[in-house]
XYZ file of C-alpha atoms in Angstrom:
722
model
C 134.547 94.160 104.473
C 134.026 92.113 101.366
C 131.249 89.956 99.824
C 131.597 87.043 97.474
C 130.070 87.685 94.012
C 130.223 83.885 93.072
C 126.701 83.205 91.423
C 124.551 80.458 92.717
C 123.699 79.404 89.016
C 124.925 80.302 85.664
C 121.700 78.490 84.122
C 119.796 80.478 81.435
C 116.024 80.288 80.555
C 114.552 77.301 78.857
C 111.467 77.790 76.713
C 108.940 77.692 79.624
C 111.034 80.533 81.365
C 110.729 82.686 78.236
C 107.135 82.104 77.834
C 106.475 82.891 81.537
C 108.560 86.121 81.046
C 106.390 87.232 78.102
C 103.273 86.482 80.155
C 104.792 88.501 83.273
C 105.621 91.357 80.921
C 101.934 91.435 79.392
C 100.651 91.436 82.913
C 102.755 94.486 83.954
C 101.737 96.438 81.060
C 98.098 95.570 81.494
C 98.528 96.734 85.057
C 99.274 100.180 83.870
C 102.843 100.140 85.279
C 104.465 101.882 82.233
C 104.006 105.331 81.131
C 103.234 106.362 77.655
C 105.849 107.722 75.271
C 104.197 111.217 75.548
C 104.431 111.173 79.350
C 108.238 110.155 79.202
C 108.681 113.063 76.743
C 106.944 115.556 78.894
C 109.198 114.542 81.854
C 112.172 115.196 79.787
C 110.871 118.541 78.803
C 110.234 119.422 82.587
C 113.687 118.419 83.547
C 115.044 120.527 80.682
C 113.151 123.569 81.860
C 114.328 123.010 85.613
C 117.804 122.589 84.383
C 117.774 125.955 82.766
C 116.203 127.615 85.921
C 119.079 126.371 88.123
C 121.849 127.291 85.714
C 120.317 130.813 85.443
C 120.107 130.946 89.327
C 123.837 130.189 89.804
C 124.862 132.661 87.194
C 122.617 135.325 88.950
C 124.375 134.633 92.280
C 127.868 134.453 90.685
C 127.215 137.921 89.167
C 125.707 139.507 92.394
C 129.014 138.385 94.273
C 131.240 140.314 92.218
C 132.963 137.513 90.151
C 134.409 138.426 86.734
C 132.494 138.246 83.618
C 134.455 135.064 82.654
C 133.394 133.459 85.856
C 129.708 134.437 85.362
C 129.990 132.909 81.823
C 131.469 129.746 83.244
C 129.164 129.423 86.114
C 127.081 126.256 86.088
C 124.974 123.797 87.897
C 124.260 120.282 86.915
C 121.046 118.386 87.378
C 121.118 114.739 88.209
C 118.287 112.327 88.795
C 118.029 109.259 91.127
C 115.415 106.963 92.601
C 112.979 105.161 90.435
C 113.373 107.651 87.491
C 117.116 107.221 87.355
C 116.819 103.289 87.639
C 114.095 103.096 84.787
C 111.319 101.665 86.912
C 109.078 104.775 87.453
C 105.346 104.572 86.476
C 102.664 107.080 85.389
C 102.422 109.753 87.885
C 105.450 108.954 89.946
C 107.493 111.835 91.111
C 111.227 112.612 89.854
C 113.939 112.650 92.344
C 116.412 115.290 91.368
C 119.767 116.595 92.614
C 121.465 119.940 91.841
C 125.103 120.223 92.200
C 126.398 123.733 92.500
C 129.667 125.387 93.122
C 131.195 126.041 96.717
C 130.253 129.596 96.941
C 126.460 128.862 96.557
C 125.198 127.483 99.777
C 122.003 125.471 100.855
C 120.712 127.442 103.675
C 120.089 130.991 101.950
C 120.866 130.575 98.242
C 118.859 127.319 97.736
C 116.111 127.649 100.323
C 115.622 131.358 100.070
C 116.728 132.733 96.667
C 115.940 129.662 94.425
C 112.699 129.153 96.286
C 111.721 132.817 95.565
C 112.509 132.234 91.862
C 110.356 128.948 91.802
C 107.571 130.633 93.710
C 107.334 133.350 90.990
C 107.309 130.749 88.196
C 103.875 130.299 86.858
C 104.340 126.501 86.143
C 105.427 125.782 89.707
C 102.791 124.880 92.280
C 102.635 123.246 95.562
C 106.030 124.576 96.638
C 107.197 123.089 99.950
C 110.650 123.552 101.353
C 111.776 121.095 103.921
C 115.076 122.377 105.200
C 115.179 120.547 108.455
C 114.841 117.008 106.956
C 117.328 114.343 107.227
C 118.166 115.045 103.735
C 116.913 118.779 102.918
C 114.681 118.970 100.084
C 112.356 121.274 98.243
C 109.065 119.678 96.977
C 107.029 121.142 94.190
C 104.936 120.337 91.082
C 106.374 121.614 87.803
C 103.793 121.400 85.046
C 101.893 119.050 87.237
C 104.834 116.664 87.583
C 106.044 116.157 91.149
C 109.613 117.022 91.777
C 111.848 116.416 94.857
C 114.894 118.666 94.447
C 118.045 118.274 96.579
C 121.138 120.581 96.772
C 124.726 119.757 96.985
C 127.616 122.260 97.081
C 130.977 120.648 96.081
C 134.347 122.024 96.731
C 134.793 123.257 93.136
C 134.501 127.082 91.787
C 133.169 125.720 88.387
C 131.021 122.622 88.122
C 131.794 120.934 84.782
C 128.760 119.707 82.701
C 130.426 116.189 82.709
C 130.809 116.001 86.508
C 131.009 112.292 87.528
C 129.609 112.103 90.985
C 130.391 108.450 91.471
C 134.093 109.563 92.089
C 135.098 109.892 95.886
C 136.669 113.187 94.998
C 133.295 114.940 95.075
C 133.207 114.161 98.701
C 136.187 116.276 99.671
C 135.700 119.018 102.111
C 131.888 118.807 102.390
C 129.569 118.182 105.264
C 127.499 115.114 106.176
C 124.278 116.690 104.989
C 125.683 117.266 101.557
C 126.934 113.664 101.563
C 123.478 112.409 102.145
C 122.176 114.519 99.411
C 124.848 113.045 96.883
C 124.200 109.469 98.130
C 120.965 108.830 96.188
C 122.618 109.522 92.934
C 125.721 107.735 93.647
C 123.888 104.604 94.911
C 121.526 104.441 91.780
C 124.635 104.782 89.543
C 126.441 102.029 91.371
C 123.317 99.599 91.116
C 123.169 100.026 87.498
C 126.974 99.267 87.146
C 126.775 96.114 89.331
C 123.888 94.285 87.639
C 124.726 91.826 84.941
C 121.745 92.798 82.902
C 120.055 96.135 83.291
C 116.676 95.468 81.326
C 116.131 92.248 83.244
C 116.860 94.029 86.487
C 114.323 96.685 85.631
C 111.396 94.436 84.746
C 111.996 92.275 87.938
C 112.279 95.319 90.070
C 109.288 96.985 88.551
C 107.378 93.560 89.104
C 108.437 93.427 92.881
C 107.688 96.915 93.650
C 104.265 96.256 92.332
C 103.970 93.160 94.378
C 105.264 94.937 97.532
C 102.478 97.456 97.205
C 99.720 95.067 96.665
C 100.908 93.108 99.753
C 101.390 96.068 102.130
C 105.053 95.979 102.564
C 106.186 98.941 100.456
C 106.969 101.968 102.958
C 110.166 102.922 104.447
C 108.590 105.376 106.860
C 106.289 102.688 108.274
C 109.107 100.236 108.842
C 108.928 98.181 105.719
C 111.086 98.694 102.559
C 111.176 101.664 100.287
C 112.226 101.841 96.662
C 116.184 101.775 97.143
C 115.818 98.721 99.479
C 113.810 96.676 96.925
C 116.246 97.686 94.168
C 119.161 96.665 96.241
C 117.469 93.089 97.062
C 116.776 92.750 93.483
C 120.048 93.698 92.375
C 121.602 91.047 94.531
C 119.379 88.363 93.246
C 120.410 89.392 89.548
C 124.121 88.891 90.661
C 123.443 85.503 92.031
C 121.527 84.481 88.821
C 123.311 86.540 86.161
C 121.658 84.618 83.108
C 118.165 84.505 84.429
C 115.220 86.200 82.736
C 112.725 88.185 84.795
C 110.256 85.194 85.572
C 113.276 83.194 86.830
C 114.572 86.233 88.814
C 111.071 86.842 90.454
C 110.983 83.225 91.504
C 114.534 83.116 92.771
C 114.009 86.384 94.681
C 111.383 84.754 96.880
C 113.344 81.413 97.155
C 116.495 83.331 98.310
C 114.840 85.823 100.894
C 112.578 83.188 102.234
C 115.672 81.309 103.402
C 117.933 84.308 104.148
C 119.682 84.336 107.699
C 118.775 87.826 108.932
C 120.453 89.844 110.184
C 123.194 88.785 107.759
C 123.518 91.853 105.408
C 122.749 91.820 101.817
C 125.492 93.647 99.928
C 126.159 94.142 96.198
C 129.940 94.820 96.684
C 132.896 95.194 99.407
C 132.343 97.856 102.099
C 135.187 100.180 101.619
C 136.576 102.384 104.273
C 138.054 105.557 102.630
C 140.211 108.002 104.503
C 137.708 110.761 104.340
C 136.458 110.061 107.803
C 132.615 109.460 107.156
C 131.092 106.626 109.208
C 130.354 103.500 107.361
C 128.169 100.510 108.388
C 130.296 98.193 110.729
C 128.756 96.310 113.540
C 132.148 95.462 114.831
C 132.949 99.158 115.561
C 129.363 100.522 115.905
C 127.093 99.091 118.599
C 124.031 100.645 117.071
C 124.636 98.652 113.862
C 124.383 95.607 115.708
C 120.660 96.215 116.574
C 119.549 96.428 112.816
C 117.190 93.600 111.974
C 117.442 93.521 108.123
C 120.700 95.178 106.989
C 120.567 96.182 103.241
C 123.971 97.914 102.503
C 124.279 100.741 100.016
C 127.030 100.095 97.520
C 128.451 103.602 97.322
C 130.806 105.149 99.825
C 129.964 105.939 102.658
C 128.209 102.482 102.749
C 125.241 102.527 105.088
C 122.274 100.427 106.126
C 119.447 101.741 103.927
C 116.954 99.672 105.928
C 117.505 100.668 109.601
C 113.767 101.338 109.987
C 112.737 97.773 109.895
C 111.667 96.284 113.210
C 111.134 92.791 114.543
C 107.513 93.032 113.673
C 107.816 94.487 110.100
C 110.457 91.796 109.512
C 108.241 89.154 110.482
C 105.539 90.468 108.267
C 108.018 90.617 105.523
C 109.263 87.101 105.865
C 105.596 85.900 105.938
C 104.882 87.833 102.541
C 108.004 86.305 101.143
C 106.909 82.905 101.982
C 103.360 83.623 100.343
C 105.327 84.758 97.272
C 107.565 81.742 97.159
C 104.524 79.526 97.331
C 102.650 81.179 94.447
C 105.880 81.177 92.387
C 106.211 77.371 92.879
C 102.698 76.965 91.718
C 103.232 79.129 88.698
C 106.281 77.010 87.500
C 104.226 73.890 88.064
C 101.525 75.710 85.807
C 99.072 75.750 88.853
C 98.671 79.474 88.998
C 99.100 82.420 86.958
C 100.771 85.841 87.550
C 97.585 87.539 88.756
C 97.680 85.168 91.791
C 101.054 86.659 92.934
C 99.521 90.117 93.021
C 96.420 89.543 95.047
C 96.137 92.286 97.534
C 96.770 91.272 101.152
C 93.430 91.518 102.840
C 94.694 93.227 105.980
C 91.579 93.901 107.700
C 90.703 90.099 107.758
C 94.094 89.055 109.039
C 93.682 90.089 112.627
C 91.130 90.199 115.305
C 92.350 93.209 116.834
C 93.560 96.646 115.487
C 94.999 99.974 116.459
C 93.151 102.858 114.601
C 95.023 106.122 114.576
C 92.700 108.985 113.638
C 94.343 112.330 112.349
C 92.227 115.307 112.179
C 92.893 118.937 111.055
C 90.878 122.042 110.071
C 91.593 121.796 106.432
C 93.392 119.844 103.835
C 96.611 121.800 104.051
C 96.969 121.521 107.777
C 96.059 117.739 107.433
C 98.886 117.321 104.962
C 101.464 118.736 107.306
C 100.062 117.167 110.645
C 99.656 113.728 108.937
C 103.243 113.856 107.622
C 104.541 114.576 111.168
C 102.284 111.639 112.767
C 103.066 109.118 110.006
C 106.924 109.650 110.362
C 106.416 108.916 114.188
C 104.086 105.810 113.872
C 107.214 103.488 113.626
C 108.046 104.634 116.907
C 104.763 103.468 118.285
C 105.485 99.996 117.007
C 108.905 99.973 118.515
C 107.615 101.056 121.898
C 104.943 98.530 121.895
C 107.511 95.782 121.071
C 109.783 97.108 124.039
C 107.199 97.506 126.611
C 105.602 94.082 126.057
C 108.943 92.360 125.718
C 108.072 91.485 121.963
C 105.084 89.390 123.136
C 102.865 91.675 121.306
C 103.477 92.108 117.680
C 102.225 94.944 115.681
C 101.668 95.111 112.001
C 101.543 98.741 110.758
C 99.676 99.079 107.389
C 101.068 101.646 105.089
C 97.724 102.772 103.405
C 95.753 105.637 104.813
C 92.135 105.935 104.811
C 89.531 108.811 104.925
C 86.165 108.963 106.300
C 84.019 110.885 103.746
C 81.286 111.601 106.082
C 83.342 113.768 108.212
C 83.008 117.494 107.811
C 86.615 118.087 108.796
C 89.898 117.035 107.200
C 90.585 113.415 108.389
C 92.501 110.390 107.634
C 93.313 107.196 109.589
C 96.201 104.485 109.836
C 95.675 100.965 111.186
C 97.893 98.601 112.958
C 97.225 94.726 113.300
C 97.699 93.327 116.692
C 98.548 89.731 117.680
C 100.269 87.720 120.201
C 103.812 86.555 119.195
C 103.463 82.950 118.023
C 104.034 80.319 120.705
C 103.351 82.656 123.607
C 100.700 81.214 125.845
C 98.292 83.461 127.315
C 96.515 82.613 130.543
C 93.073 83.667 131.559
C 92.731 87.350 131.468
C 96.295 88.100 130.849
C 96.839 91.695 129.805
C 99.335 93.785 127.944
C 99.455 97.132 129.492
C 100.347 99.730 127.104
C 98.785 102.951 128.435
C 102.143 104.409 129.319
C 103.326 103.495 125.903
C 100.508 105.397 124.336
C 101.077 108.254 126.493
C 104.759 108.397 125.576
C 103.784 108.325 121.987
C 101.177 111.172 122.268
C 103.810 113.193 124.344
C 106.270 112.819 121.350
C 103.556 113.830 118.772
C 102.653 116.815 120.847
C 106.296 118.226 120.172
C 105.286 119.080 116.720
C 106.656 122.687 116.283
C 104.199 123.790 113.781
C 100.929 122.725 115.637
C 97.718 124.505 114.953
C 94.319 124.694 116.491
C 92.261 121.699 115.147
C 95.268 119.379 114.675
C 94.057 116.427 116.776
C 95.021 112.831 117.239
C 93.120 109.784 118.494
C 94.410 106.312 119.161
C 91.637 103.607 119.585
C 91.104 99.996 119.506
C 88.801 98.364 116.988
C 88.009 94.639 116.666
C 87.910 93.162 113.269
C 84.065 93.257 113.048
C 84.221 97.011 114.022
C 86.402 98.152 111.167
C 84.754 101.078 109.683
C 83.140 100.766 106.340
C 85.164 103.506 104.597
C 88.262 101.297 104.582
C 86.605 98.604 102.168
C 86.292 99.284 98.511
C 82.820 99.939 97.245
C 80.667 96.781 96.913
C 82.883 94.793 99.134
C 80.899 92.383 101.537
C 82.484 91.770 104.780
C 82.048 88.196 106.142
C 79.400 87.736 108.699
C 80.664 87.183 112.079
C 79.894 83.918 113.676
C 77.057 84.100 116.303
C 77.547 82.095 119.427
C 74.662 80.263 121.347
C 75.539 81.640 124.762
C 78.339 82.991 126.627
C 78.910 79.640 128.769
C 79.702 77.633 125.544
C 82.587 80.146 124.909
C 83.861 80.742 128.230
C 86.685 78.090 128.063
C 87.799 79.361 124.515
C 87.806 82.985 125.764
C 89.915 81.873 128.740
C 92.739 80.899 126.384
C 92.174 83.275 123.450
C 91.258 86.637 124.845
C 93.779 88.897 126.594
C 93.240 92.283 127.498
C 95.643 95.161 126.603
C 95.309 97.889 129.235
C 97.589 100.703 129.919
C 99.443 102.140 132.911
C 102.630 104.324 133.065
C 104.937 101.393 133.961
C 104.077 99.364 130.855
C 104.276 96.039 132.468
C 102.301 92.812 131.991
C 99.059 92.520 134.045
C 96.411 90.124 134.236
C 92.685 91.052 133.908
C 89.393 89.393 133.277
C 88.220 90.289 129.726
C 84.956 92.216 129.477
C 81.950 91.536 127.462
C 82.479 92.006 123.738
C 80.696 94.066 121.268
C 78.296 92.842 118.638
C 76.845 94.804 115.695
C 76.142 98.174 117.376
C 74.778 101.147 115.652
C 77.308 104.106 116.072
C 76.007 107.678 116.950
C 77.101 110.520 114.773
C 76.450 114.099 115.080
C 74.885 115.715 111.911
C 77.490 118.651 112.241
C 80.788 117.505 113.004
C 83.311 119.802 114.604
C 87.104 119.390 113.981
C 87.530 116.805 116.975
C 88.330 113.406 117.551
C 85.814 110.532 116.735
C 83.306 109.361 119.291
C 84.557 106.812 121.878
C 83.091 105.378 125.109
C 84.847 106.304 128.482
C 85.498 103.676 131.201
C 83.211 103.788 134.197
C 86.130 103.822 136.665
C 88.394 106.820 137.205
C 91.225 107.129 134.683
C 94.747 107.196 135.641
C 98.026 108.026 133.732
C 99.879 111.103 132.796
C 97.793 114.237 131.720
C 97.114 114.631 128.169
C 97.481 117.237 125.656
C 93.993 118.641 124.507
C 94.882 118.027 120.885
C 95.470 114.253 121.347
C 93.629 111.410 123.111
C 93.903 107.681 123.427
C 90.474 106.305 123.704
C 91.171 102.568 124.074
C 88.576 102.188 126.939
C 88.998 99.690 129.863
C 86.635 97.132 131.077
C 83.165 98.698 132.123
C 80.950 97.308 134.792
C 77.696 95.947 133.683
C 75.992 97.679 136.635
C 73.925 100.414 135.139
C 74.369 102.688 138.191
C 78.237 102.815 137.798
C 77.754 103.709 134.145
C 75.301 106.520 134.978
C 77.806 107.998 137.373
C 80.298 108.288 134.624
C 78.309 110.912 132.813
C 78.998 113.369 135.703
C 82.311 112.265 136.757
C 85.298 114.503 136.270
C 87.958 112.861 134.135
C 91.365 112.623 135.841
C 92.914 114.504 132.977
C 90.293 116.038 130.984
C 88.074 117.638 133.557
C 84.271 117.478 133.760
C 82.445 116.342 130.707
C 79.046 118.030 131.725
C 80.154 121.563 132.664
C 77.334 123.795 134.330
C 78.252 126.525 131.587
C 77.797 124.168 128.845
C 75.460 125.296 126.168
C 74.827 125.565 122.493
C 73.163 122.061 122.285
C 72.444 120.790 118.858
C 70.529 117.797 117.925
C 72.274 114.899 116.331
C 71.164 111.611 114.798
C 72.069 107.979 114.755
C 73.799 106.686 111.706
C 73.642 102.932 110.661
C 77.088 103.035 108.849
C 79.788 100.995 110.297
C 82.162 103.398 111.906
C 84.270 101.621 114.363
C 85.898 104.804 115.827
C 82.371 105.575 117.349
C 81.571 102.239 118.804
C 82.012 101.122 122.184
C 84.878 98.662 122.504
C 84.319 96.576 125.549
C 81.424 98.288 127.465
C 78.268 97.715 125.399
C 76.899 94.224 125.310
C 75.328 92.676 122.092
C 71.988 94.262 120.772
C 73.114 97.997 121.778
C 70.940 100.546 120.280
C 71.704 104.304 119.923
C 68.792 106.334 121.172
C 70.034 109.978 121.688
C 72.952 112.317 120.952
C 73.567 115.748 122.461
C 76.334 118.122 121.779
C 77.427 120.637 124.409
C 80.050 123.291 123.884
C 81.951 124.890 126.697
C 84.681 127.572 125.670
C 86.662 126.160 122.763
C 86.145 122.461 123.746
C 83.276 120.669 122.084
C 82.046 117.405 123.807
C 79.408 115.096 122.763
C 77.365 112.827 125.003
C 75.978 109.665 123.454
C 73.473 107.550 125.558
C 73.132 104.010 124.401
C 70.779 101.457 125.941
C 71.858 97.912 125.365
C 69.626 94.847 125.405
C 71.539 91.884 126.589
C 71.339 88.266 126.941
C 69.314 86.543 129.610
C 72.443 85.980 131.817
C 73.457 89.590 131.939
C 71.972 92.834 133.432
C 68.842 93.868 131.377
C 70.174 97.317 130.405
C 73.414 99.312 130.415
C 73.786 102.954 129.943
C 77.022 104.142 128.706
C 78.352 107.752 128.311
C 80.701 108.395 125.429
C 82.577 111.555 124.774
C 83.920 112.816 121.397
C 87.023 114.292 122.993
C 88.565 110.942 124.023
C 90.785 112.322 126.668
C 93.137 110.211 128.673
C 91.079 106.949 128.365
C 92.610 103.491 129.293
C 94.211 101.650 126.434
C 92.562 98.203 126.262
C 93.119 95.728 123.422
C 91.703 92.247 123.397
C 94.110 89.691 122.052
C 92.424 86.667 120.636
C 95.232 85.032 119.094
C 97.597 85.427 116.251
C 96.213 84.538 112.837
C 98.497 83.803 109.850
C 98.956 86.595 107.276
C 99.304 84.421 104.294
C 98.146 81.054 105.457
C 101.641 79.702 104.646
C 103.034 76.656 106.277
C 106.588 76.232 107.690
C 107.529 73.682 105.176
C 107.705 76.864 102.655
C 111.033 77.664 104.465
C 112.648 74.492 103.072
C 112.401 73.885 99.276
C 114.546 72.367 96.834
C 116.569 74.590 94.560
C 116.768 72.604 91.326
C 119.509 74.474 89.623
C 121.562 75.233 92.769
C 123.224 71.826 93.274
C 122.606 72.430 97.043
C 124.449 75.617 96.887
C 122.739 78.791 98.004
C 124.759 81.261 99.991
C 126.403 84.391 100.315
C 129.783 84.965 102.031
C 130.656 88.117 103.743
C 134.161 88.932 105.083
C 134.961 91.543 107.488
C 138.411 93.160 106.835
C 141.464 91.117 107.265
C 140.354 88.538 109.626
C 138.214 86.850 107.006
C 135.164 86.284 109.320
C 132.546 85.172 107.028
C 128.806 85.553 107.098
C 126.281 83.363 105.525
C 122.806 84.559 104.646
C 121.210 81.250 103.977
C 120.611 77.864 105.511
C 123.440 75.747 106.397
C 122.488 72.931 104.192
C 122.406 75.318 101.174
C 125.650 77.135 101.643
C 128.650 77.107 99.444
C 130.686 77.066 102.715
C 129.375 76.709 106.235
C 132.769 77.461 107.799
C 133.045 80.791 109.461
C 129.250 81.407 109.862
C 128.594 84.061 112.492
C 125.771 84.965 114.811
C 124.812 88.535 115.420
C 126.712 88.282 118.795
C 129.898 87.541 116.931
C 130.119 91.101 115.538
C-alpha cells in the first residue's frame, strides 16, 4: 500500500509570509509555550538519573541470575524518549514519555512492575508512583524531581543491549509479543516522523502552534474521541510534505485548507504501508472489516502501521471538521490582514454553543479515589457517545468536551464532564418527538460498574442540563453569562416549541418515541445541604413510576421525565417507592440535619422539566437510613396565569434510576461558519490539491480531497470499495 509524496506546491515564502511567521513565533512565546533553558537542563538531568537507575537495575538482575562477571559488566538497558519531548514540541510542565529497552531475560511482569517498582518506591526523589500493568500499553507513571514521567518497558531478543541500539530497524521486533511491539511503537513512530518531514524546525513550530490551537478549541483529547499528540503530529507532517518549502505561517494556513476539504475516511499516510513477514497485523480495510469502520484514519509510518485515530466517532469528526472550517476562515482573514493570530486561538465557547447538555458528575471520598475513579469513567465516556449515536441512528449528535470541572463548594472530591447535544443537521423533528436513551444510559452505567477497584464513596450521576442551567463553577471568574430571553407568554411560543423542542427519554429498547415536551425551567434557586455527604448531586424525581433496569447504588441517571402540573401527583412522589431505588422516606430514617438554600447557579441541583418558572426553594431536610443518605427538597413554584398556581416537587440526592429526558431545541453552529468555507481557491495549487493512495499491486487509488482539486480523479474510491 503506497502513497504519492508529490508535493502540492514547491513555492517558498514571500516577505509577507516571513513577517507573519515572525508574528506567529512571538505569539507562541508570549503564550508561554516554550520552557526556559533552565527547565530544559533540568529535564536532561532527570533523564540522566533515571538512565543510571535502570542500568543498575539490569546489572543487579543479571548478577542475581548467576551470569558471569563479564555478562554483569556488559549488562545494559537503554532509555529512549518519544511523544512531544522526542518531537521537540513539549511545553513547560509537560510529562516525558520514556521507553526502557532491556535484555531478553529481564521481563515486564515481575522484573519491571515489581523489582524496578520497589527500587523507585524507595527513591526519595520519586513520588506519585503508579504502575498500570493492565493498560493497552503497560506503563509506570511517577514524578521524578517533580517532573512527570511515563515509563514503558520492552524486552528485546538480545542478551546484551548495545548502547547505540537503533530501534527503527525491524530486527528489534523479532520474537517479541504484541504488548512489547506496542511499547516500541511510540519511539519508532516519532523517529520516522522526524525522518519524513522536509524541515524539522518548521514542522516543530507548526505542530506547537496547532496543538495549542486544538486545546483552545476543545479538540485535543484522544481518550474523548478527538485527536491526541501523535495524531496532530502526523497531520502536520503530511502538510509539511505537501508544502516542503513553506514556512510555519504558510503551513498553518495550508493545514486548515487541506483538512477542511479532505475526503474522510481517506487515510492520511506519510509513507507506504509495508507488510513485513513478521506476522503483525497492519491497517488494511481490504482484509480487516473493522478497519472499514474507522472514520478518520491517520496511519502511523512505522511497521506495523496502524490507525492512530480509531477513537474518532461520527460526532467528534463532525466537531473537528467544523473547527477546521473555523481555522480556515480565520487564516484567510490573517492573510488579508483583516485579523491577527490571537483571533485563531480564541477559546471555543462550548457552554454557549448548545441548548442542551449531558452532565456527568464523578464523586469519591478523597482526591486519590477520585483520580482512580475519574480515570476509569473518562476512559469510558467515548462509549457513551458511540452508544447514543447507535441508539438514535445518528440523529442525536454528541459533542463531548475534554475539559473537566470541579465544584469547589462540595465537601467531597468531585469533578464533572459535559457533552453538548443537538439534532443532526437536516433532521426534521415533529411536535414532541423524543429520543429515548434510558436504555443507553443504563448500559453505560452497567459498564462503569464493572470497575474492579471500586470503593465505597465512588459514585456517578448522569443528568440533563439546559444552557441556562449550566453550573457557575464551569465559567471563569468574572464571566458574565448572557441573559436568557424572556417570553411574553407560552402561547406565543407554542408553534416554535412544536418544531424546536424534542424530548429525550429513556427506555430499555432505545427506540425513537414521541412525547409532548413539558414546561421549561427558568431561573430557579437550587437547594444545597450545608454539610454534603459523598453522594450524587440533587436532582428531581419524576412523578410517575420509574421503569428500566435496576441501578447499582453507586451510580444514577437523573435525567428526569415529564412531571405533571397537578400538585397532588407531585405530592404523591414523596412517599412513592422507586422501582429500583426503594422508598425515599423510610420509617427508620433519622439523623435529620438542617440545610439552606443557596443562590449560586448549580445546574446539577435544579429541576429539569418539572419546576415552572418562578420556583423558589423553601426547605431542605436530610434523612439517613443505614448507609444511604437521601435529601428531600420541597420547592413551591409560582407560575404564570395559565398554569396551576403551585407545584410541589420532591427531589432526592441519590438520583437512582430516574428517566433520561433531554429536550432538543435544535442544532446550533459551533463556529458560525458557512458552507462556502468548504470551497476555497488555492492560489499556489494550480487547481491541484490531492493525495493518491495505492493498495498493493492493483493500484486502486484513493483521493483525500475534492475532485476539482485533485491531481488525478481516476481511480477514486468510496469506503465501500475497500
